Each structure stands twice: as C-alpha cells, then as structure tokens.
mmCIF file of C-alpha atoms and ligand atoms in Angstrom:
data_model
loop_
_atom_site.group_PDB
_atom_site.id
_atom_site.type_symbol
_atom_site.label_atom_id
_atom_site.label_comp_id
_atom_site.label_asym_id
_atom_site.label_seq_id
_atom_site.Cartn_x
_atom_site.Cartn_y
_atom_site.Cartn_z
ATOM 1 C CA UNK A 1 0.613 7.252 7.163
ATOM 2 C CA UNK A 2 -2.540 8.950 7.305
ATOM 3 C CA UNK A 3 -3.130 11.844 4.534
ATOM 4 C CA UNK A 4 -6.274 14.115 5.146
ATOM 5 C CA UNK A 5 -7.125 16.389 2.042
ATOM 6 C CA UNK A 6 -9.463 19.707 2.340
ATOM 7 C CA UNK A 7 -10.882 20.837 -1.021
ATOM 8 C CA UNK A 8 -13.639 22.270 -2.244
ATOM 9 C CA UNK A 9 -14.428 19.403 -5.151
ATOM 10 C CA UNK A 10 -13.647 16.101 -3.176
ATOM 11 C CA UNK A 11 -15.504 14.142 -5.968
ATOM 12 C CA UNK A 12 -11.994 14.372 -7.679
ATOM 13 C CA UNK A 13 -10.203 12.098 -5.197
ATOM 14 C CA UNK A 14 -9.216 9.180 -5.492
ATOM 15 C CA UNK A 15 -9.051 9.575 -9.154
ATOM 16 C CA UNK A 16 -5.114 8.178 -9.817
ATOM 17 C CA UNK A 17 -4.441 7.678 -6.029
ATOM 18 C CA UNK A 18 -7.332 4.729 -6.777
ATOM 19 C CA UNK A 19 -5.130 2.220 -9.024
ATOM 20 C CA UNK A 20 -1.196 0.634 -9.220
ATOM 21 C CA UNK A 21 1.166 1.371 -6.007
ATOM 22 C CA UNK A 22 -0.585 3.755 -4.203
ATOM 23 C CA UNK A 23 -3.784 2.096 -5.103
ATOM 24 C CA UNK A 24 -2.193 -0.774 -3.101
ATOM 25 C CA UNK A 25 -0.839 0.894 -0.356
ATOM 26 C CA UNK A 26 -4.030 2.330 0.202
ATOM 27 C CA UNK A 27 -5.553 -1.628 0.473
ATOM 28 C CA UNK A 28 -2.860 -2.932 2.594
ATOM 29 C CA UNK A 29 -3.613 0.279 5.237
ATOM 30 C CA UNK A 30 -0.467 1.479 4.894
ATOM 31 C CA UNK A 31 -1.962 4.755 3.317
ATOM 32 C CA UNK A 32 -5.260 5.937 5.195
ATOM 33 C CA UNK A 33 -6.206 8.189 2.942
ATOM 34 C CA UNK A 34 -9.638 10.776 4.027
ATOM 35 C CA UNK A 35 -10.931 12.964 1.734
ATOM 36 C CA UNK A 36 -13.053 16.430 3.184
ATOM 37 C CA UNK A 37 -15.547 18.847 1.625
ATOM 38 C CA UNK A 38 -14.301 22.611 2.731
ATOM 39 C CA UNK A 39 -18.161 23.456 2.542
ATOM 40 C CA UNK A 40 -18.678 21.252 5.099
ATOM 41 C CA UNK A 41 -17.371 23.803 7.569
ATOM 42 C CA UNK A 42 -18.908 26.870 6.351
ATOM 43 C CA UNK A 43 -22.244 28.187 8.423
ATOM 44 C CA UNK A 44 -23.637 30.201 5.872
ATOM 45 C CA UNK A 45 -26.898 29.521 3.494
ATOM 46 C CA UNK A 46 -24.791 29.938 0.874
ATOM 47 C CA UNK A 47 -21.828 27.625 2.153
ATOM 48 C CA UNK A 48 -19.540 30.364 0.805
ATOM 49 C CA UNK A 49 -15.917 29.665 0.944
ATOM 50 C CA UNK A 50 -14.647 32.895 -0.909
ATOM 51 C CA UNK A 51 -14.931 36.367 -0.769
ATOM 52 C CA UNK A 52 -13.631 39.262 -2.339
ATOM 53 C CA UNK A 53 -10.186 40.812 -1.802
ATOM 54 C CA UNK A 54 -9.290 43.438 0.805
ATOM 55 C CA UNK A 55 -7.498 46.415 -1.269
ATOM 56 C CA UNK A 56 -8.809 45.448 -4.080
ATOM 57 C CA UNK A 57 -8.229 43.760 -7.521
ATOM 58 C CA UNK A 58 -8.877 40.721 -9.663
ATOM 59 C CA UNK A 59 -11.046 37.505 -8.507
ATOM 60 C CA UNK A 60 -11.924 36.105 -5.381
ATOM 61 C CA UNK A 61 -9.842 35.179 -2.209
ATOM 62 C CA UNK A 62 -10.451 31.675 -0.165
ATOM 63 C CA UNK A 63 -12.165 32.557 3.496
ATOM 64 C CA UNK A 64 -10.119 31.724 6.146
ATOM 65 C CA UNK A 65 -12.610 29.772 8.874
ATOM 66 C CA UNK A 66 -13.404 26.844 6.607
ATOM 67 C CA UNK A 67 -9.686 26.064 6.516
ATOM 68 C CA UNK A 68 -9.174 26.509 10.132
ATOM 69 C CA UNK A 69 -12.419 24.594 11.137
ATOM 70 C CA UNK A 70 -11.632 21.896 8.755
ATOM 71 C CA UNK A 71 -8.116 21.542 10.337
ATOM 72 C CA UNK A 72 -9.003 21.677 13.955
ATOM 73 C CA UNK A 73 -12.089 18.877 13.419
ATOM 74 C CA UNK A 74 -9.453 17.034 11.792
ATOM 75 C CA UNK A 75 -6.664 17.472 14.500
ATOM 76 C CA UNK A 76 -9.454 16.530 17.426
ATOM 77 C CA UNK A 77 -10.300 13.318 15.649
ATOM 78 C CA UNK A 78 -6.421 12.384 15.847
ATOM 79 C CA UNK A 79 -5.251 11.918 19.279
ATOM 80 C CA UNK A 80 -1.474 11.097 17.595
ATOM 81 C CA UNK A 81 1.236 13.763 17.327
ATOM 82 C CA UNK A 82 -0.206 17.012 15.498
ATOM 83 C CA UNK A 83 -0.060 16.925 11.598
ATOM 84 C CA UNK A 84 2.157 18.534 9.012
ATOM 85 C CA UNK A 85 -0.488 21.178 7.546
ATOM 86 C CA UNK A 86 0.417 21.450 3.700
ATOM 87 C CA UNK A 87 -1.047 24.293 1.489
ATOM 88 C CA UNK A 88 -0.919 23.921 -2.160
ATOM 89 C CA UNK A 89 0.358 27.544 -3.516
ATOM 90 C CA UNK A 90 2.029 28.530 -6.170
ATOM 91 C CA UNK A 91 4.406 31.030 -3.868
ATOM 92 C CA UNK A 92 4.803 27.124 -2.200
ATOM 93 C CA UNK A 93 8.362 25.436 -2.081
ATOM 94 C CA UNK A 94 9.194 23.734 -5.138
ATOM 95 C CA UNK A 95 7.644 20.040 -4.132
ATOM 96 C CA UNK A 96 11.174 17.780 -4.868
ATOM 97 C CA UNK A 97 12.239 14.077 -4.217
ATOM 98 C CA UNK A 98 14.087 15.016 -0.892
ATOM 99 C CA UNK A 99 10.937 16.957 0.481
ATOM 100 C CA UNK A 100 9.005 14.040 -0.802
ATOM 101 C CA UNK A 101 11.253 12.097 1.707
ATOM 102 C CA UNK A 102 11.284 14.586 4.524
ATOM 103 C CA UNK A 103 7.274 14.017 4.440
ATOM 104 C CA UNK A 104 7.249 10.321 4.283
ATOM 105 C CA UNK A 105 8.623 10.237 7.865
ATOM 106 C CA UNK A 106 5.791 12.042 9.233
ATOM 107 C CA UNK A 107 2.973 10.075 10.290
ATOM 108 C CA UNK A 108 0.203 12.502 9.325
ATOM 109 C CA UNK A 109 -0.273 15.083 6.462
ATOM 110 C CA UNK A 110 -3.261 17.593 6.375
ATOM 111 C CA UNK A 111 -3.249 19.026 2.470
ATOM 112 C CA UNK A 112 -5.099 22.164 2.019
ATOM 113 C CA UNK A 113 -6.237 22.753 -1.619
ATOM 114 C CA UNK A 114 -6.217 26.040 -2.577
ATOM 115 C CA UNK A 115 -8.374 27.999 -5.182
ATOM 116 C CA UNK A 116 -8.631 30.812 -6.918
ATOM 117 C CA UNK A 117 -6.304 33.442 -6.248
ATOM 118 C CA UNK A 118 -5.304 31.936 -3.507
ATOM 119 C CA UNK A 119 -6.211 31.402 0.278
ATOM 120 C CA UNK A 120 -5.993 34.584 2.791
ATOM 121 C CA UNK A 121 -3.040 34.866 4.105
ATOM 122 C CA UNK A 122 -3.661 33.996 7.533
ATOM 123 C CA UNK A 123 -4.742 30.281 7.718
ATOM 124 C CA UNK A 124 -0.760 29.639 6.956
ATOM 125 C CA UNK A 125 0.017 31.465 9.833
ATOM 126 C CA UNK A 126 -2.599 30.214 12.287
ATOM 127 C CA UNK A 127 -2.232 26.299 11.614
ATOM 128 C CA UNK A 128 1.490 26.934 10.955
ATOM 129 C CA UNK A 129 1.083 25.388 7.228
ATOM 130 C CA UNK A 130 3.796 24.913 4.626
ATOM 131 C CA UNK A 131 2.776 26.237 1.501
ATOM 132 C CA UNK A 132 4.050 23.670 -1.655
ATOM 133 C CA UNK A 133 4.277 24.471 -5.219
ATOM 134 C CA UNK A 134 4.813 21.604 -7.787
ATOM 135 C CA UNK A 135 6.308 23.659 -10.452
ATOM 136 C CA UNK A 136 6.794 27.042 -12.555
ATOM 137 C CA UNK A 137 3.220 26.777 -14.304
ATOM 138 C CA UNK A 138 0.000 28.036 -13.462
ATOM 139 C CA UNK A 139 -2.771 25.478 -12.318
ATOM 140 C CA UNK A 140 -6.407 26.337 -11.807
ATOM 141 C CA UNK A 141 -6.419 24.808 -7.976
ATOM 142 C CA UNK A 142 -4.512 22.804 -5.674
ATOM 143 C CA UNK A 143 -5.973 19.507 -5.973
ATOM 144 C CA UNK A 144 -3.709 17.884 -8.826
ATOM 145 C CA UNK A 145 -0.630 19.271 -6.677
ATOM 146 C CA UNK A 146 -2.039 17.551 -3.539
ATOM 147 C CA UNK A 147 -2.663 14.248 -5.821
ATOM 148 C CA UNK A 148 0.866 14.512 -7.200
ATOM 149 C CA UNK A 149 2.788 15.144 -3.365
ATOM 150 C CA UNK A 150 0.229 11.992 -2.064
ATOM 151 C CA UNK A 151 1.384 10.417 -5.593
ATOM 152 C CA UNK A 152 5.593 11.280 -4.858
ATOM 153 C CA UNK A 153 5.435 10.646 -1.006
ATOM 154 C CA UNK A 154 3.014 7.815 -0.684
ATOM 155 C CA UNK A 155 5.454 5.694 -2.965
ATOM 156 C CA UNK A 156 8.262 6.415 -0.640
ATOM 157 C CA UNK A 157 6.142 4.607 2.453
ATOM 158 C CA UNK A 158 7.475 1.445 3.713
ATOM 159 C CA UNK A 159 5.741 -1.720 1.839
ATOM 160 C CA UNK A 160 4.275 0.447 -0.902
ATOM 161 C CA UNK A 161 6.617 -0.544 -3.371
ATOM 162 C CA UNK A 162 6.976 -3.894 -3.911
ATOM 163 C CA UNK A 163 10.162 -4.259 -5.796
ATOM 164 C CA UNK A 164 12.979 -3.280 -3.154
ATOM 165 C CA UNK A 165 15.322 -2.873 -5.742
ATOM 166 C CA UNK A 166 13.529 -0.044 -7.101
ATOM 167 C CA UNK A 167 13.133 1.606 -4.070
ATOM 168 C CA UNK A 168 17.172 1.333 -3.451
ATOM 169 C CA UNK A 169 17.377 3.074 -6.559
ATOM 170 C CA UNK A 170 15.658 5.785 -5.490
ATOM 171 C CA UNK A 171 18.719 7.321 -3.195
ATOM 172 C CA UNK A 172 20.422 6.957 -5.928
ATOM 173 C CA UNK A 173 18.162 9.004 -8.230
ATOM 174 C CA UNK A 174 18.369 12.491 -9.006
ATOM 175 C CA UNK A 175 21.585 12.989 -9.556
ATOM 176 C CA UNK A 176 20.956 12.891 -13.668
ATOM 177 C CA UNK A 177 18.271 11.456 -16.356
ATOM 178 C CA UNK A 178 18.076 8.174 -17.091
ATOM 179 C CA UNK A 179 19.564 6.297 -20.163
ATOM 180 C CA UNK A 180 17.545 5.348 -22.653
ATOM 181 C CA UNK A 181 15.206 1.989 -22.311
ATOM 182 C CA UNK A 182 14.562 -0.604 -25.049
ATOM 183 C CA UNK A 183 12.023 -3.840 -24.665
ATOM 184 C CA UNK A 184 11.335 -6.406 -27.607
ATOM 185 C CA UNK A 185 10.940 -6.219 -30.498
ATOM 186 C CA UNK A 186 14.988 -5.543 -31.058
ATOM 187 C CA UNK A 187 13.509 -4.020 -34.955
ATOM 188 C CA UNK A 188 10.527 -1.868 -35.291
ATOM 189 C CA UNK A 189 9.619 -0.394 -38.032
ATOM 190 C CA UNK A 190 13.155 -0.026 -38.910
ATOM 191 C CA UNK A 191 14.666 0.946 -35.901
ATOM 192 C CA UNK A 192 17.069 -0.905 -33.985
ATOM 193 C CA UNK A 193 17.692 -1.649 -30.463
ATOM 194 C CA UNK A 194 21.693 -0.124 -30.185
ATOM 195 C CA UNK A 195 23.774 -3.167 -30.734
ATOM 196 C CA UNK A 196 25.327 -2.579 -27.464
ATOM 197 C CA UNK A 197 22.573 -3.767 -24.982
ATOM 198 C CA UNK A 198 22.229 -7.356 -27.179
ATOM 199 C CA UNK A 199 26.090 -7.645 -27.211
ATOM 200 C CA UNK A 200 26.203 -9.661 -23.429
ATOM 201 C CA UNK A 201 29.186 -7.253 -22.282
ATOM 202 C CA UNK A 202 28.174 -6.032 -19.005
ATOM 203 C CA UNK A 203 30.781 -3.535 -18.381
ATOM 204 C CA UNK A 204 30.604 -2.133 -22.161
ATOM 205 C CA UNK A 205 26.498 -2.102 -21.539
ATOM 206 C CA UNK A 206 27.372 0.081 -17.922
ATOM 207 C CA UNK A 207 29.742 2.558 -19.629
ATOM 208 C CA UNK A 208 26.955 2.943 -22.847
ATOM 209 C CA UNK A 209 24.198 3.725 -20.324
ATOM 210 C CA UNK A 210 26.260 6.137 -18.546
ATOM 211 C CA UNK A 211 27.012 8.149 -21.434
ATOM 212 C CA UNK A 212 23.381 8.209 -22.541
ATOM 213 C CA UNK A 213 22.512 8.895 -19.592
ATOM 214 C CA UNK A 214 25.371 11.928 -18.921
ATOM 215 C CA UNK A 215 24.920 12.804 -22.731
ATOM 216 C CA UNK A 216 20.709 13.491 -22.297
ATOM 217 C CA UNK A 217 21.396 15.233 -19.110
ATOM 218 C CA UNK A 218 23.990 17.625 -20.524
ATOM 219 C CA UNK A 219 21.217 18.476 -23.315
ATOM 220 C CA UNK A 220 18.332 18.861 -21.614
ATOM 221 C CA UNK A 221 19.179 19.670 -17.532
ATOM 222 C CA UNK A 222 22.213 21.097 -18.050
ATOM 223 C CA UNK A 223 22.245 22.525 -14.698
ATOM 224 C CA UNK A 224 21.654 19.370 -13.083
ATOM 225 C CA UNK A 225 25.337 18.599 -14.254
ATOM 226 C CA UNK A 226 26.593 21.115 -11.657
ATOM 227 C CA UNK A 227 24.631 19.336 -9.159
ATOM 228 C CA UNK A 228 25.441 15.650 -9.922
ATOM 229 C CA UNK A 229 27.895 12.996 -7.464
ATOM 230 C CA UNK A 230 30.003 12.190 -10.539
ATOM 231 C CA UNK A 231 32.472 9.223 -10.254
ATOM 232 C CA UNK A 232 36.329 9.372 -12.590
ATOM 233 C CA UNK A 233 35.019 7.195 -15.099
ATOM 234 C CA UNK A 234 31.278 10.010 -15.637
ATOM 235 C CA UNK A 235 34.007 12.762 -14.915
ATOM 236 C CA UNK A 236 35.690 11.601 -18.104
ATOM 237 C CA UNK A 237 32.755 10.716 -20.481
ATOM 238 C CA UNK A 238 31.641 14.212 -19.720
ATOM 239 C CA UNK A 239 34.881 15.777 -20.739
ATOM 240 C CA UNK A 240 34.872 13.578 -24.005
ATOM 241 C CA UNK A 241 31.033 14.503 -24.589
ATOM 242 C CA UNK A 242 31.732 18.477 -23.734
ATOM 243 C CA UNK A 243 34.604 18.113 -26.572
ATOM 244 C CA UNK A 244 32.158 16.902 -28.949
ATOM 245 C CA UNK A 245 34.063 13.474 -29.537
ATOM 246 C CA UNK A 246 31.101 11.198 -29.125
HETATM 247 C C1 9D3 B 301 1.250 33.148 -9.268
HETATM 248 C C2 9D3 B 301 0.085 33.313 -10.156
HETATM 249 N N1 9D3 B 301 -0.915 34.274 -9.603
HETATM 250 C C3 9D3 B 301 -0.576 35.599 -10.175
HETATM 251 C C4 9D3 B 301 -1.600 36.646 -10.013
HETATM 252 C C5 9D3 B 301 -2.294 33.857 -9.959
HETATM 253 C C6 9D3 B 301 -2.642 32.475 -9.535
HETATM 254 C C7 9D3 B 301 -2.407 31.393 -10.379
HETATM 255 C C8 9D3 B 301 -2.802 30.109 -10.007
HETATM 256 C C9 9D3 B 301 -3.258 32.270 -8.341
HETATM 257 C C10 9D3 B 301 -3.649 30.988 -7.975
HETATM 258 C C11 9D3 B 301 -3.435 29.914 -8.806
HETATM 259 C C12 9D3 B 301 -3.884 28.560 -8.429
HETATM 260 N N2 9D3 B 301 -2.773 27.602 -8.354
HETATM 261 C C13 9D3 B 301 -2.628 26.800 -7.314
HETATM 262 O O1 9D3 B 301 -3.434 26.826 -6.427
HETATM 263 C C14 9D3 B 301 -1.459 25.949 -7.206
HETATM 264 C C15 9D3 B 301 -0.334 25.733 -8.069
HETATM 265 C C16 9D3 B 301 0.012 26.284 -9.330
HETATM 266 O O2 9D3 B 301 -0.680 27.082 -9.956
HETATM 267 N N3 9D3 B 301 1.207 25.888 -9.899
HETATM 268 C C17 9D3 B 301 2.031 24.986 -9.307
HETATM 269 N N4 9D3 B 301 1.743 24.463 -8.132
HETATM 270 C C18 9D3 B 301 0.579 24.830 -7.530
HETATM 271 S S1 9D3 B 301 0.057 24.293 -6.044
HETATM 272 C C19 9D3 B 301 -1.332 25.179 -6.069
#
C-alpha cells in the first residue's frame, strides 16, 4: 500500500510509524509511506496556507489550492487507480476497526492533515475526500489522527503482522474487552495471579476469561453489550453477572 500524507509540519512523521510492526512493514515495502510539506504548493512570498474566514468569526481557515495542488502532483506521479483522499476533521466519521479494514483493501491513501479551524470547505468536495475523525475530543491538528489511521490500517496489510494468529483474532475482535492478562511473577508485591489461570483446566480457564471479559465490558462499554455476537454459554454468564451473583 502506498500512504501519501499532506501537512503542514512533516518533520513529525515518521515519529511512531518509524519502530515495531509498521516500522517493519515499512522495511519490507509493504508500506510506501511519503511524507509532503503543504507549503510546498503555495506561490506566495509568504507560503501562506491560511486565511481568514468568510462571514466572519474566530481563527483562521486552511486555503484551499495547497490541498488541491498537493493532491493532483500526487495523483500525476501515480499512474495506478486514483487514491482514497482522507481528511482528518473532527465533523470526520468516527475512524473504527471495520473502516480500518475497508481502507486496507485500497491500494493508495492520500491523508490530508487539517489545521486550525479547519480546511475550507471545498477541497472535500473537489478531490471527493472523506473526512475522518478519531474520536469525541478536540486535537490541535490532524497529524496524530493521520498517524493513528496509518497506525490501525497499516497493521491490517498482508505480511505486516507477523504472528497470524493474532491477526485471526482480529475478526474476532470487537465484539467486547478483553479479559484480564497476567505474566510472571505469579506474587507481586502481594498480589496474586487468580488461581484459576495456574490451575491447568482449560475449559475452567475459557469460562473465567469469558466472564472477565463479559464482566469489564458490562462496566465500562456497556453499550457494546447490545452490540456483541454472544454465544449460550456468554448469554448465561451475563444473566448471572446482571443478577449480581458473581
Ligand atoms: C469541533 C470543534 N471546533 C468547534 C469550533 C473547533 C475545532 C477543534 C479542533 C476545529 C479544529 C480542530 C482541529 N482538529 C482536527 O483537525 C482533528 C481532530 C480532532 O480534533 N478530534 C478528533 N479527530 C480529529 S481528526 C482532525
């Protein structure tokens, strides 16, 4: 997959994209990552890529002909299908793992990092760009959203992740939190590992992870609950946990 990013402070990529999977991906080719200044497609002296807003009001407003020059140099430079444009935006979709899938099938993403109070309204609607949010927060910029998509959809490529196992687990993730995970020491500072996952007993280990795992989702995502594939057996732990008898 090839990822191009637009931004206004490219001396912030890599940063995490650098190290562990993606890191990797990125040496093995399977991630051809390119990284562009926005000011690098302004004419002015000034290399201004903001203005102020039409009608008024509070801060400044991202020009549109950076964006679109940016995105046509980088379109006539790829011969391949045309890109998925991104724009990071807080009135984006909510970035989730089945978009984060959806994207991995394409073969190239153009991210647009937005800045200030935004970008003006028509470089969406001239290079057809989906505008993603990652979350109900309020971020300075766009460019840790674009790290985190590249971060979520990058993982997702073929070959990235080693372990196959853990990217099988992946369609089955989602659907609640995870249980809780011990390591050695089984004592630390007075705490025990639960006596459970040292017993041997596969099945009674499966049924005590599913509980923890139904238990923490019930507390803290309770609407994910409502959302969930739940077998009998999680069907009936719920009911027990619900009644307050474990
Ligand atoms: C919706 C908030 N706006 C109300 C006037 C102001 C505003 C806040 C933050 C305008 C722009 C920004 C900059 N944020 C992003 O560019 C951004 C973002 C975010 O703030 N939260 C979650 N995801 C993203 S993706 C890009």
């Amino acid at each position: 997959m090839r990822v191009d990013v637009v931004t206004i402070f490219p001396e912030v990529f890599p940063g995490p994209l650098a190290v562990g999977v993606l890191g990797r991906a990125r040496e093995r080719g399977i991630l051809d990552l390119r990284v562009w200044d926005l000011r690098d497609f302004t004419a002015d002296r000034h290399r201004s890529v903001d203005d102020i807003p039409y009608g008024g009001g509070a801060g400044m407003v991202m020009k549109p002909e950076p964006f679109v020059l940016a995105v046509e140099a980088i379109r006539a430079a790829d011969p391949g299908a045309p890109p998925a444009v991104l724009l990071t935006s807080p009135q984006g979709r909510l970035l989730t793992q089945a978009q984060a899938r959806a994207l991995a099938v394409r073969p190239h993403l153009v991210v647009l990092c937005g800045r200030y109070e935004g970008v003006d309204e028509r470089v969406a609607e001239l290079l057809g760009a989906e505008e993603i949010s990652i979350g109900d927060y309020v971020l300075p910029g766009g460019e840790v959203a674009a790290m985190v998509l590249i971060e979520a959809v990058g993982r997702l490529l073929p070959g990235a992740v080693g372990d196959a196992e853990s990217v099988a687990r992946d369609s089955f993730s989602g659907d609640l939190l995870d249980y809780p995970q011990y390591t050695r020491p089984a004592e630390f500072r007075g705490r025990a590992v639960p006596e459970v996952l040292l017993s041997g007993h596969h099945d009674a280990i499966r049924r005590w992870r599913a509980r923890e795992a139904l238990r923490r989702t019930l507390l803290r995502r309770p609407e994910m609950i409502d959302e969930a594939r739940l077998d009998d057996e999680a069907r009936e732990i719920l009911r027990q946990l619900r009644q307050g008898s474990a």
